[in-house]
mmCIF file of C-alpha atoms in Angstrom:
data_model
loop_
_atom_site.group_PDB
_atom_site.id
_atom_site.type_symbol
_atom_site.label_atom_id
_atom_site.label_comp_id
_atom_site.label_asym_id
_atom_site.label_seq_id
_atom_site.Cartn_x
_atom_site.Cartn_y
_atom_site.Cartn_z
ATOM 1 C CA MET A 1 10.549 90.589 98.081
ATOM 2 C CA ILE A 2 14.160 91.121 99.191
ATOM 3 C CA ALA A 3 15.074 93.889 101.660
ATOM 4 C CA GLU A 4 18.285 95.718 102.465
ATOM 5 C CA ILE A 5 19.009 97.935 105.452
ATOM 6 C CA ILE A 6 21.234 101.004 105.377
ATOM 7 C CA THR A 7 22.259 102.719 108.618
ATOM 8 C CA ILE A 8 23.768 106.180 108.313
ATOM 9 C CA GLY A 9 26.042 107.755 110.894
ATOM 10 C CA ASP A 10 29.711 108.434 111.528
ATOM 11 C CA GLU A 11 29.152 107.544 115.186
ATOM 12 C CA ILE A 12 28.433 103.960 114.117
ATOM 13 C CA LEU A 13 31.544 103.717 111.955
ATOM 14 C CA VAL A 14 33.866 104.907 114.743
ATOM 15 C CA GLY A 15 32.317 102.547 117.284
ATOM 16 C CA GLN A 16 30.781 105.299 119.401
ATOM 17 C CA THR A 17 27.278 103.937 118.837
ATOM 18 C CA VAL A 18 26.295 100.287 118.369
ATOM 19 C CA ASP A 19 23.872 99.668 115.510
ATOM 20 C CA THR A 20 20.999 97.871 117.243
ATOM 21 C CA ASN A 21 18.457 99.204 114.741
ATOM 22 C CA SER A 22 19.406 96.795 111.960
ATOM 23 C CA ALA A 23 19.086 93.704 114.131
ATOM 24 C CA TRP A 24 15.670 94.780 115.397
ATOM 25 C CA MET A 25 14.431 95.627 111.904
ATOM 26 C CA ALA A 26 15.730 92.368 110.475
ATOM 27 C CA ARG A 27 13.864 90.376 113.127
ATOM 28 C CA LYS A 28 10.655 92.261 112.409
ATOM 29 C CA LEU A 29 10.933 91.731 108.671
ATOM 30 C CA LYS A 30 11.653 88.028 109.066
ATOM 31 C CA LEU A 31 8.448 87.650 111.064
ATOM 32 C CA ILE A 32 6.417 88.828 108.055
ATOM 33 C CA GLY A 33 8.380 86.741 105.585
ATOM 34 C CA ILE A 34 10.721 89.373 104.109
ATOM 35 C CA PRO A 35 14.320 88.113 103.868
ATOM 36 C CA ILE A 36 17.265 90.487 104.317
ATOM 37 C CA GLY A 37 19.811 90.462 101.511
ATOM 38 C CA ARG A 38 22.303 92.904 102.997
ATOM 39 C CA ILE A 39 22.885 95.267 105.944
ATOM 40 C CA ILE A 40 25.405 98.089 105.638
ATOM 41 C CA SER A 41 26.508 101.084 107.723
ATOM 42 C CA ILE A 42 27.797 104.162 105.933
ATOM 43 C CA ALA A 43 29.085 107.680 106.582
ATOM 44 C CA ASP A 44 26.735 110.644 106.604
ATOM 45 C CA THR A 45 28.001 111.999 103.280
ATOM 46 C CA LYS A 46 26.267 112.578 99.955
ATOM 47 C CA LYS A 47 28.737 110.352 98.093
ATOM 48 C CA ALA A 48 28.267 107.415 100.496
ATOM 49 C CA ILE A 49 24.471 107.709 100.499
ATOM 50 C CA VAL A 50 24.128 107.974 96.704
ATOM 51 C CA GLU A 51 26.570 105.165 95.910
ATOM 52 C CA THR A 52 25.056 102.827 98.497
ATOM 53 C CA LEU A 53 21.519 103.580 97.382
ATOM 54 C CA ASP A 54 22.434 102.975 93.712
ATOM 55 C CA ASP A 55 23.911 99.632 94.701
ATOM 56 C CA ALA A 56 20.918 98.620 96.838
ATOM 57 C CA MET A 57 18.435 99.645 94.133
ATOM 58 C CA SER A 58 20.061 97.181 91.749
ATOM 59 C CA ARG A 59 19.191 94.242 94.039
ATOM 60 C CA ALA A 60 16.515 94.961 96.624
ATOM 61 C CA ASP A 61 12.770 95.550 96.432
ATOM 62 C CA LEU A 62 12.596 97.187 99.855
ATOM 63 C CA ILE A 63 15.292 99.498 101.208
ATOM 64 C CA LEU A 64 15.115 100.705 104.803
ATOM 65 C CA ILE A 65 17.316 103.631 105.842
ATOM 66 C CA THR A 66 17.893 104.911 109.387
ATOM 67 C CA GLY A 67 19.829 107.931 110.608
ATOM 68 C CA GLY A 68 20.822 111.375 109.415
ATOM 69 C CA LEU A 69 17.444 113.054 109.929
ATOM 70 C CA GLY A 70 18.328 115.384 112.807
ATOM 71 C CA PRO A 71 17.925 119.182 112.786
ATOM 72 C CA THR A 72 21.623 120.063 112.484
ATOM 73 C CA LYS A 73 23.664 120.764 109.353
ATOM 74 C CA ASP A 74 25.554 117.476 109.542
ATOM 75 C CA ASP A 75 22.287 115.556 109.087
ATOM 76 C CA ILE A 76 22.005 115.566 105.300
ATOM 77 C CA THR A 77 20.011 112.414 104.523
ATOM 78 C CA LYS A 78 16.730 114.235 103.845
ATOM 79 C CA HIS A 79 18.358 116.640 101.402
ATOM 80 C CA VAL A 80 20.303 113.929 99.571
ATOM 81 C CA LEU A 81 17.247 111.688 99.189
ATOM 82 C CA THR A 82 15.069 114.562 98.008
ATOM 83 C CA GLU A 83 17.592 115.326 95.279
ATOM 84 C CA TYR A 84 18.112 111.645 94.453
ATOM 85 C CA PHE A 85 14.399 111.159 93.788
ATOM 86 C CA ASN A 86 14.047 114.469 91.873
ATOM 87 C CA ASP A 87 11.754 115.858 94.527
ATOM 88 C CA GLU A 88 11.600 119.201 96.331
ATOM 89 C CA LEU A 89 11.171 120.182 99.977
ATOM 90 C CA THR A 90 7.970 121.850 101.114
ATOM 91 C CA LEU A 91 6.666 122.909 104.502
ATOM 92 C CA TYR A 92 4.118 120.548 106.067
ATOM 93 C CA GLN A 93 2.337 123.025 108.346
ATOM 94 C CA ASP A 94 0.552 120.376 110.408
ATOM 95 C CA ILE A 95 3.876 118.708 111.185
ATOM 96 C CA SER A 96 5.458 122.075 112.019
ATOM 97 C CA ASP A 97 2.610 122.816 114.430
ATOM 98 C CA ARG A 98 2.976 119.427 116.071
ATOM 99 C CA ILE A 99 6.737 119.858 116.510
ATOM 100 C CA GLU A 100 6.213 123.313 118.026
ATOM 101 C CA ALA A 101 3.618 121.911 120.426
ATOM 102 C CA TYR A 102 5.993 119.088 121.308
ATOM 103 C CA PHE A 103 8.719 121.577 122.278
ATOM 104 C CA LYS A 104 6.360 123.762 124.294
ATOM 105 C CA SER A 105 4.959 120.778 126.183
ATOM 106 C CA ASN A 106 8.507 119.947 127.253
ATOM 107 C CA SER A 107 9.288 123.573 128.191
ATOM 108 C CA ARG A 108 11.843 123.853 125.409
ATOM 109 C CA VAL A 109 12.474 126.751 123.030
ATOM 110 C CA PHE A 110 11.192 126.139 119.491
ATOM 111 C CA LEU A 111 13.848 127.389 117.046
ATOM 112 C CA GLU A 112 13.822 127.861 113.290
ATOM 113 C CA VAL A 113 16.168 124.882 112.964
ATOM 114 C CA ASN A 114 13.445 122.770 114.539
ATOM 115 C CA ARG A 115 10.868 124.084 112.053
ATOM 116 C CA GLN A 116 13.155 122.849 109.278
ATOM 117 C CA GLN A 117 12.250 119.293 110.286
ATOM 118 C CA ALA A 118 8.802 119.985 108.861
ATOM 119 C CA MET A 119 10.372 120.733 105.458
ATOM 120 C CA LEU A 120 9.880 117.397 103.729
ATOM 121 C CA PRO A 121 9.787 115.964 100.179
ATOM 122 C CA LYS A 122 6.642 117.060 98.365
ATOM 123 C CA ASN A 123 5.983 113.812 96.511
ATOM 124 C CA ALA A 124 7.068 111.278 99.123
ATOM 125 C CA LYS A 125 4.642 109.620 101.503
ATOM 126 C CA ILE A 126 5.316 111.112 104.935
ATOM 127 C CA VAL A 127 5.212 108.724 107.880
ATOM 128 C CA ARG A 128 4.292 110.772 110.946
ATOM 129 C CA ASN A 129 6.549 110.376 113.965
ATOM 130 C CA ASP A 130 4.456 110.207 117.154
ATOM 131 C CA LEU A 131 7.504 109.895 119.404
ATOM 132 C CA GLY A 132 9.839 112.609 118.128
ATOM 133 C CA THR A 133 10.360 115.368 115.582
ATOM 134 C CA ALA A 134 11.910 113.611 112.555
ATOM 135 C CA SER A 135 9.275 112.239 110.177
ATOM 136 C CA GLY A 136 9.754 109.156 108.055
ATOM 137 C CA MET A 137 9.875 109.487 104.263
ATOM 138 C CA TRP A 138 8.571 106.763 101.933
ATOM 139 C CA PHE A 139 9.774 107.020 98.335
ATOM 140 C CA LYS A 140 8.795 104.779 95.423
ATOM 141 C CA LYS A 141 10.819 104.228 92.275
ATOM 142 C CA ASP A 142 10.709 101.486 89.640
ATOM 143 C CA GLY A 143 8.323 99.453 91.790
ATOM 144 C CA LYS A 144 10.681 99.583 94.771
ATOM 145 C CA ASP A 145 9.996 100.985 98.253
ATOM 146 C CA ILE A 146 12.647 103.169 99.882
ATOM 147 C CA ILE A 147 11.837 104.261 103.426
ATOM 148 C CA SER A 148 13.965 106.656 105.469
ATOM 149 C CA MET A 149 13.490 106.781 109.264
ATOM 150 C CA PRO A 150 15.255 108.481 112.192
ATOM 151 C CA GLY A 151 18.144 106.697 113.862
ATOM 152 C CA VAL A 152 16.885 107.108 117.438
ATOM 153 C CA PRO A 153 15.869 103.510 118.229
ATOM 154 C CA TYR A 154 12.543 104.094 119.960
ATOM 155 C CA GLU A 155 11.457 106.572 117.269
ATOM 156 C CA MET A 156 12.500 104.193 114.497
ATOM 157 C CA LYS A 157 10.542 101.362 116.118
ATOM 158 C CA GLY A 158 7.392 103.473 116.300
ATOM 159 C CA LEU A 159 7.629 104.313 112.597
ATOM 160 C CA MET A 160 8.595 100.767 111.644
ATOM 161 C CA GLU A 161 5.433 99.366 113.204
ATOM 162 C CA LYS A 162 3.423 101.619 110.864
ATOM 163 C CA VAL A 163 5.563 100.602 107.898
ATOM 164 C CA ILE A 164 5.070 96.903 108.599
ATOM 165 C CA LEU A 165 1.288 97.274 108.738
ATOM 166 C CA GLU A 166 1.264 98.995 105.360
ATOM 167 C CA LEU A 167 3.685 96.520 103.786
ATOM 168 C CA LYS A 168 1.419 93.661 104.831
ATOM 169 C CA GLU A 169 -1.584 95.412 103.325
ATOM 170 C CA LYS A 170 0.054 96.300 100.003
ATOM 171 C CA HIS A 171 2.182 93.250 99.245
ATOM 172 C CA GLN A 172 1.518 89.551 99.051
ATOM 173 C CA LEU A 173 3.962 88.552 101.762
ATOM 174 C CA GLY A 174 2.429 85.234 102.682
ATOM 175 C CA ASP A 175 0.904 84.300 106.008
ATOM 176 C CA PHE A 176 3.703 83.104 108.262
ATOM 177 C CA TYR A 177 3.365 81.471 111.647
ATOM 178 C CA HIS A 178 6.135 81.595 114.249
ATOM 179 C CA ARG A 179 6.615 80.046 117.658
ATOM 180 C CA THR A 180 9.623 80.543 119.894
ATOM 181 C CA VAL A 181 10.443 78.521 122.987
ATOM 182 C CA LEU A 182 13.007 79.656 125.576
ATOM 183 C CA PHE A 183 15.535 77.665 127.600
ATOM 184 C CA GLN A 184 18.101 78.591 130.242
ATOM 185 C CA GLY A 185 21.095 76.593 131.394
ATOM 186 C CA VAL A 186 21.294 74.099 128.523
ATOM 187 C CA PRO A 187 24.029 74.709 125.901
ATOM 188 C CA GLU A 188 22.972 75.158 122.287
ATOM 189 C CA SER A 189 25.016 72.122 121.200
ATOM 190 C CA VAL A 190 23.419 69.872 123.836
ATOM 191 C CA LEU A 191 19.947 71.061 122.938
ATOM 192 C CA ALA A 192 20.557 70.511 119.234
ATOM 193 C CA ASN A 193 21.934 67.037 119.861
ATOM 194 C CA GLU A 194 18.966 66.016 121.989
ATOM 195 C CA ILE A 195 16.402 67.084 119.387
ATOM 196 C CA ALA A 196 18.346 65.982 116.295
ATOM 197 C CA ASP A 197 15.684 63.401 115.423
ATOM 198 C CA LEU A 198 12.931 65.990 115.751
ATOM 199 C CA GLU A 199 14.880 68.509 113.718
ATOM 200 C CA ASN A 200 15.038 66.078 110.806
ATOM 201 C CA GLU A 201 11.257 65.622 110.950
ATOM 202 C CA ILE A 202 10.651 69.348 111.265
ATOM 203 C CA ARG A 203 12.787 70.268 108.273
ATOM 204 C CA ALA A 204 11.257 67.456 106.210
ATOM 205 C CA LYS A 205 7.885 69.140 106.696
ATOM 206 C CA LYS A 206 9.278 72.426 105.315
ATOM 207 C CA ILE A 207 9.317 74.069 108.722
ATOM 208 C CA ASN A 208 12.332 76.257 109.443
ATOM 209 C CA LEU A 209 14.103 75.719 112.779
ATOM 210 C CA SER A 210 16.509 78.323 114.156
ATOM 211 C CA TYR A 211 18.722 78.302 117.263
ATOM 212 C CA LEU A 212 19.174 81.769 118.765
ATOM 213 C CA PRO A 213 21.711 81.657 121.624
ATOM 214 C CA SER A 214 22.521 84.479 124.053
ATOM 215 C CA THR A 215 24.206 84.652 127.457
ATOM 216 C CA GLY A 216 23.082 81.520 129.297
ATOM 217 C CA GLN A 217 19.993 81.135 127.139
ATOM 218 C CA VAL A 218 18.876 79.531 123.892
ATOM 219 C CA LYS A 219 15.764 80.319 121.872
ATOM 220 C CA VAL A 220 14.400 77.737 119.439
ATOM 221 C CA ARG A 221 12.156 79.243 116.776
ATOM 222 C CA LEU A 222 9.958 77.339 114.329
ATOM 223 C CA THR A 223 8.652 79.180 111.272
ATOM 224 C CA ALA A 224 6.381 78.124 108.439
ATOM 225 C CA THR A 225 3.236 79.138 106.616
ATOM 226 C CA SER A 226 0.150 79.367 108.829
ATOM 227 C CA GLU A 227 -1.245 76.118 107.425
ATOM 228 C CA LYS A 228 1.445 74.311 109.430
ATOM 229 C CA GLU A 229 0.411 75.916 112.733
ATOM 230 C CA GLU A 230 -0.785 72.595 114.161
ATOM 231 C CA ASP A 231 2.481 70.852 113.251
ATOM 232 C CA ILE A 232 4.520 73.652 114.842
ATOM 233 C CA ALA A 233 2.469 73.468 118.041
ATOM 234 C CA HIS A 234 3.090 69.708 118.215
ATOM 235 C CA TYR A 235 6.854 70.039 117.785
ATOM 236 C CA ILE A 236 7.111 72.908 120.273
ATOM 237 C CA GLU A 237 5.362 70.750 122.856
ATOM 238 C CA GLU A 238 7.711 67.850 122.133
ATOM 239 C CA ILE A 239 10.833 70.016 122.425
ATOM 240 C CA VAL A 240 9.662 71.442 125.761
ATOM 241 C CA SER A 241 8.966 67.946 127.097
ATOM 242 C CA ARG A 242 12.633 66.999 126.591
ATOM 243 C CA PHE A 243 13.914 69.910 128.691
ATOM 244 C CA PRO A 244 11.302 70.456 131.424
ATOM 245 C CA LYS A 245 13.736 72.052 133.884
ATOM 246 C CA ALA A 246 15.480 74.340 131.376
ATOM 247 C CA PHE A 247 12.262 75.574 129.732
ATOM 248 C CA PHE A 248 11.020 78.909 131.094
ATOM 249 C CA GLY A 249 8.808 80.597 128.509
ATOM 250 C CA TYR A 250 7.714 81.453 124.999
ATOM 251 C CA GLU A 251 8.204 84.239 122.450
ATOM 252 C CA GLU A 252 9.519 87.409 124.143
ATOM 253 C CA ASP A 253 9.206 86.206 127.746
ATOM 254 C CA ARG A 254 11.963 87.406 130.079
ATOM 255 C CA LEU A 255 13.184 85.442 133.083
ATOM 256 C CA GLU A 256 12.643 88.344 135.453
ATOM 257 C CA ALA A 257 9.057 88.791 134.237
ATOM 258 C CA VAL A 258 8.335 85.053 134.467
ATOM 259 C CA ILE A 259 9.631 85.023 138.043
ATOM 260 C CA GLY A 260 7.655 88.140 138.901
ATOM 261 C CA LYS A 261 4.442 86.549 137.672
ATOM 262 C CA ILE A 262 5.052 83.461 139.795
ATOM 263 C CA LEU A 263 5.841 85.506 142.906
ATOM 264 C CA SER A 264 2.763 87.683 142.395
ATOM 265 C CA GLU A 265 0.513 84.661 141.967
ATOM 266 C CA GLN A 266 1.931 83.054 145.108
ATOM 267 C CA GLY A 267 1.905 86.266 147.126
ATOM 268 C CA LYS A 268 5.622 85.858 147.930
ATOM 269 C CA THR A 269 8.367 88.464 148.330
ATOM 270 C CA LEU A 270 11.956 88.679 147.112
ATOM 271 C CA GLY A 271 15.165 90.445 148.073
ATOM 272 C CA THR A 272 18.739 90.309 146.769
ATOM 273 C CA VAL A 273 22.158 90.395 148.443
ATOM 274 C CA GLU A 274 24.817 91.072 145.826
ATOM 275 C CA SER A 275 28.585 91.163 145.816
ATOM 276 C CA CYS A 276 30.169 90.458 142.410
ATOM 277 C CA THR A 277 27.091 91.605 140.479
ATOM 278 C CA GLY A 278 26.972 94.977 142.246
ATOM 279 C CA GLY A 279 23.222 95.457 141.873
ATOM 280 C CA ALA A 280 22.853 93.993 138.375
ATOM 281 C CA VAL A 281 20.383 91.338 139.568
ATOM 282 C CA ALA A 282 18.254 94.026 141.212
ATOM 283 C CA GLU A 283 18.372 96.113 138.034
ATOM 284 C CA ARG A 284 16.893 93.263 135.982
ATOM 285 C CA ILE A 285 14.170 92.616 138.537
ATOM 286 C CA VAL A 286 12.995 96.231 138.833
ATOM 287 C CA ALA A 287 12.938 96.607 135.039
ATOM 288 C CA VAL A 288 9.619 94.741 135.221
ATOM 289 C CA SER A 289 6.587 96.948 135.687
ATOM 290 C CA GLY A 290 4.814 96.049 138.923
ATOM 291 C CA SER A 291 7.912 94.559 140.571
ATOM 292 C CA SER A 292 7.238 96.671 143.667
ATOM 293 C CA ASP A 293 4.439 94.219 144.460
ATOM 294 C CA TYR A 294 6.920 91.481 145.298
ATOM 295 C CA TYR A 295 10.461 92.919 145.316
ATOM 296 C CA LYS A 296 11.566 94.581 148.570
ATOM 297 C CA GLY A 297 15.113 95.649 147.725
ATOM 298 C CA SER A 298 18.803 94.859 147.559
ATOM 299 C CA ILE A 299 21.840 94.904 149.810
ATOM 300 C CA VAL A 300 25.042 95.384 147.814
ATOM 301 C CA SER A 301 27.735 94.156 150.191
ATOM 302 C CA TYR A 302 30.941 94.268 148.192
ATOM 303 C CA ALA A 303 33.453 94.660 151.029
ATOM 304 C CA TYR A 304 34.057 92.130 153.821
ATOM 305 C CA GLU A 305 32.990 94.594 156.546
ATOM 306 C CA LEU A 306 29.641 95.223 154.855
ATOM 307 C CA LYS A 307 29.008 91.509 154.498
ATOM 308 C CA GLU A 308 29.444 91.367 158.271
ATOM 309 C CA LYS A 309 27.554 94.544 159.228
ATOM 310 C CA LEU A 310 24.686 94.435 156.766
ATOM 311 C CA VAL A 311 23.889 90.736 156.421
ATOM 312 C CA GLY A 312 25.622 89.131 159.393
ATOM 313 C CA VAL A 313 28.285 87.025 157.679
ATOM 314 C CA SER A 314 30.771 85.521 160.150
ATOM 315 C CA ASN A 315 34.140 87.297 160.235
ATOM 316 C CA GLU A 316 35.819 83.952 160.888
ATOM 317 C CA ASP A 317 34.240 82.317 157.831
ATOM 318 C CA LEU A 318 35.108 85.283 155.626
ATOM 319 C CA TRP A 319 38.789 85.066 156.464
ATOM 320 C CA LYS A 320 38.930 81.279 156.641
ATOM 321 C CA HIS A 321 36.986 80.427 153.455
ATOM 322 C CA GLY A 322 36.934 83.729 151.547
ATOM 323 C CA ALA A 323 33.949 85.685 150.249
ATOM 324 C CA VAL A 324 33.613 83.325 147.286
ATOM 325 C CA SER A 325 32.657 80.196 149.190
ATOM 326 C CA GLU A 326 29.651 78.083 150.073
ATOM 327 C CA GLN A 327 29.919 79.071 153.726
ATOM 328 C CA VAL A 328 29.743 82.803 152.999
ATOM 329 C CA ILE A 329 27.145 82.729 150.224
ATOM 330 C CA THR A 330 24.846 80.641 152.431
ATOM 331 C CA GLN A 331 25.093 83.228 155.212
ATOM 332 C CA MET A 332 24.472 86.042 152.739
ATOM 333 C CA ALA A 333 21.224 84.406 151.625
ATOM 334 C CA LYS A 334 20.132 83.691 155.213
ATOM 335 C CA GLY A 335 21.001 87.239 156.241
ATOM 336 C CA GLY A 336 18.997 88.641 153.353
ATOM 337 C CA ILE A 337 15.920 86.664 154.380
ATOM 338 C CA GLU A 338 16.194 87.939 157.942
ATOM 339 C CA LYS A 339 17.191 91.563 157.310
ATOM 340 C CA MET A 340 14.656 92.198 154.555
ATOM 341 C CA ASP A 341 11.962 89.836 155.875
ATOM 342 C CA VAL A 342 11.365 88.231 152.483
ATOM 343 C CA ASP A 343 10.283 84.776 151.343
ATOM 344 C CA TYR A 344 13.151 84.369 148.875
ATOM 345 C CA CYS A 345 16.599 85.904 148.591
ATOM 346 C CA ILE A 346 19.134 85.701 145.772
ATOM 347 C CA ALA A 347 22.771 86.028 146.890
ATOM 348 C CA THR A 348 25.799 86.320 144.596
ATOM 349 C CA SER A 349 29.536 86.319 145.273
ATOM 350 C CA GLY A 350 32.304 85.637 142.779
ATOM 351 C CA ILE A 351 35.480 86.599 140.978
ATOM 352 C CA ALA A 352 34.398 88.528 137.902
ATOM 353 C CA GLY A 353 37.982 89.277 136.811
ATOM 354 C CA PRO A 354 40.159 89.938 135.056
ATOM 355 C CA THR A 355 42.190 90.003 138.298
ATOM 356 C CA GLY A 356 41.664 88.259 141.615
ATOM 357 C CA GLY A 357 41.694 84.642 140.498
ATOM 358 C CA THR A 358 43.730 81.830 142.063
ATOM 359 C CA ASP A 359 44.415 78.211 141.165
ATOM 360 C CA GLU A 360 41.699 77.139 143.585
ATOM 361 C CA LYS A 361 39.278 79.882 142.561
ATOM 362 C CA PRO A 362 40.021 81.051 139.022
ATOM 363 C CA VAL A 363 38.398 84.072 137.403
ATOM 364 C CA GLY A 364 34.799 83.210 136.631
ATOM 365 C CA THR A 365 34.216 81.300 139.861
ATOM 366 C CA VAL A 366 30.838 82.370 141.254
ATOM 367 C CA TRP A 367 28.712 81.114 144.127
ATOM 368 C CA ILE A 368 24.974 81.724 143.897
ATOM 369 C CA ALA A 369 22.560 80.971 146.720
ATOM 370 C CA ILE A 370 18.784 81.017 146.900
ATOM 371 C CA GLY A 371 17.460 81.461 150.399
ATOM 372 C CA THR A 372 13.965 80.534 151.517
ATOM 373 C CA ARG A 373 12.336 80.788 154.938
ATOM 374 C CA ASP A 374 13.316 77.166 155.628
ATOM 375 C CA LYS A 375 16.582 76.453 153.828
ATOM 376 C CA VAL A 376 19.302 77.699 151.494
ATOM 377 C CA TYR A 377 20.276 76.251 148.134
ATOM 378 C CA ALA A 378 23.844 77.062 147.055
ATOM 379 C CA LYS A 379 25.799 76.217 143.920
ATOM 380 C CA ARG A 380 29.216 77.027 142.490
ATOM 381 C CA PHE A 381 29.279 78.130 138.857
ATOM 382 C CA ASN A 382 32.406 78.170 136.729
ATOM 383 C CA PHE A 383 32.030 80.840 134.054
ATOM 384 C CA LYS A 384 34.618 82.204 131.615
ATOM 385 C CA GLN A 385 37.237 84.932 131.889
ATOM 386 C CA ASN A 386 35.525 88.066 130.607
ATOM 387 C CA ARG A 387 34.348 90.376 133.405
ATOM 388 C CA LYS A 388 31.246 91.713 131.672
ATOM 389 C CA ARG A 389 30.215 88.268 130.470
ATOM 390 C CA ASN A 390 30.787 86.777 133.929
ATOM 391 C CA ILE A 391 28.486 89.357 135.523
ATOM 392 C CA GLU A 392 25.819 88.901 132.830
ATOM 393 C CA SER A 393 25.984 85.121 133.221
ATOM 394 C CA THR A 394 25.712 85.372 136.994
ATOM 395 C CA VAL A 395 22.554 87.473 136.704
ATOM 396 C CA VAL A 396 20.873 85.089 134.262
ATOM 397 C CA TYR A 397 21.816 81.931 136.147
ATOM 398 C CA ALA A 398 20.808 83.468 139.485
ATOM 399 C CA LEU A 399 17.355 84.365 138.175
ATOM 400 C CA ASN A 400 16.842 80.906 136.721
ATOM 401 C CA TYR A 401 18.153 79.278 139.892
ATOM 402 C CA LEU A 402 15.437 81.148 141.800
ATOM 403 C CA ARG A 403 12.800 80.031 139.285
ATOM 404 C CA ARG A 404 13.826 76.404 139.688
ATOM 405 C CA VAL A 405 13.780 76.620 143.476
ATOM 406 C CA ILE A 406 10.340 78.239 143.552
ATOM 407 C CA LEU A 407 8.934 75.585 141.208
ATOM 408 C CA GLY A 408 10.595 72.696 143.067
ATOM 409 C CA LEU A 409 12.826 71.813 140.115
ATOM 410 C CA GLU A 410 16.197 72.225 141.807
ATOM 411 C CA ASP A 411 18.345 69.291 142.893
ATOM 412 C CA GLU A 412 19.733 70.483 146.227
ATOM 413 C CA ASP A 413 22.557 67.940 146.084
ATOM 414 C CA THR A 414 24.079 69.565 142.992
ATOM 415 C CA LYS A 415 26.789 71.920 144.217
ATOM 416 C CA ASN A 416 28.844 72.596 141.108
ATOM 417 C CA ALA A 417 28.010 73.656 137.577
ATOM 418 C CA ASP A 418 30.580 73.912 134.787
ATOM 419 C CA ILE A 419 29.368 76.462 132.246
#
């Protein structure tokens, strides 16, 4: 079975909205052994939808469509597909009642235009939307499955989970086994070089190995039929053993959640003192449910005077060494421990750019410190020259720095890291 994904929406084509749906759907399909032949974004017009669908039908067995199912006149996907498959719209009263109840429960007026979302193709299989008002539509033609879903990501994901369950029941997709191992702070090229011998063995056994890099992190995924589960487990263990300090989790683990689990188990508390990241570290930490059990809060001290007033940084050191220095970042971490009365404190200070760099401290220079009750670990990181990327990198490296300190993996003599 080969799949293609079609995303519909002018907002995608003009760059107003980023198409994250396709990437998520592609990952889900790969996990059940369905390869993607093509992904395309098109305008919300009858001509574009018909021509693209004709093209996809000539190649793919499964076609997934997102977008264009809203209640307004510019959302024409439902009407075009109904005509394309020689179907007709009919009112699904149960869906109409559910939509009306949904609006009333949210104290919103239920209009006739909203009732129109219950007008759906008579002969298509309707996939109920438990998270919104636009139902999914599952058409079949010439042995092919064509499934249209709303473009709102969380609604699409809810419908897609139902679709995947049914696809697995109806089609012989094979029984695939996947394991993913996560690393932080080791470049993809270094990782690949260090496991080159293993990679040759892995591929010789018909196990697929993929490197999935992101900001500061690399995922290594092994995939094969379930009969090779034992082999995959062995190779995952071997890969982890070669990078014990960089390894932090499996599958969909997140650094902030891994750290939270450790802090909870140890009964320890955490605070953050941020300058260049402006609260971005705190945002990642509180995104974890239950973080209030261990996270006390953040002090965002961007200006010199707030570094002095809020966390007790020396005025002399600020003007002598600058905010982006070992002297200042160390005091920020110490001040955070004292002011917030926490066991650990992450402190960040750097030059995110694109302005503010010097020959001595170019854009991308960041100091990160991890304070404990007894000492402070501090390290200079040299990131790149993109402001957003520098901030993202600082957050990821700061979280992992904390993890390494908590677990006793950090070399306190290392003061500089070229990234």
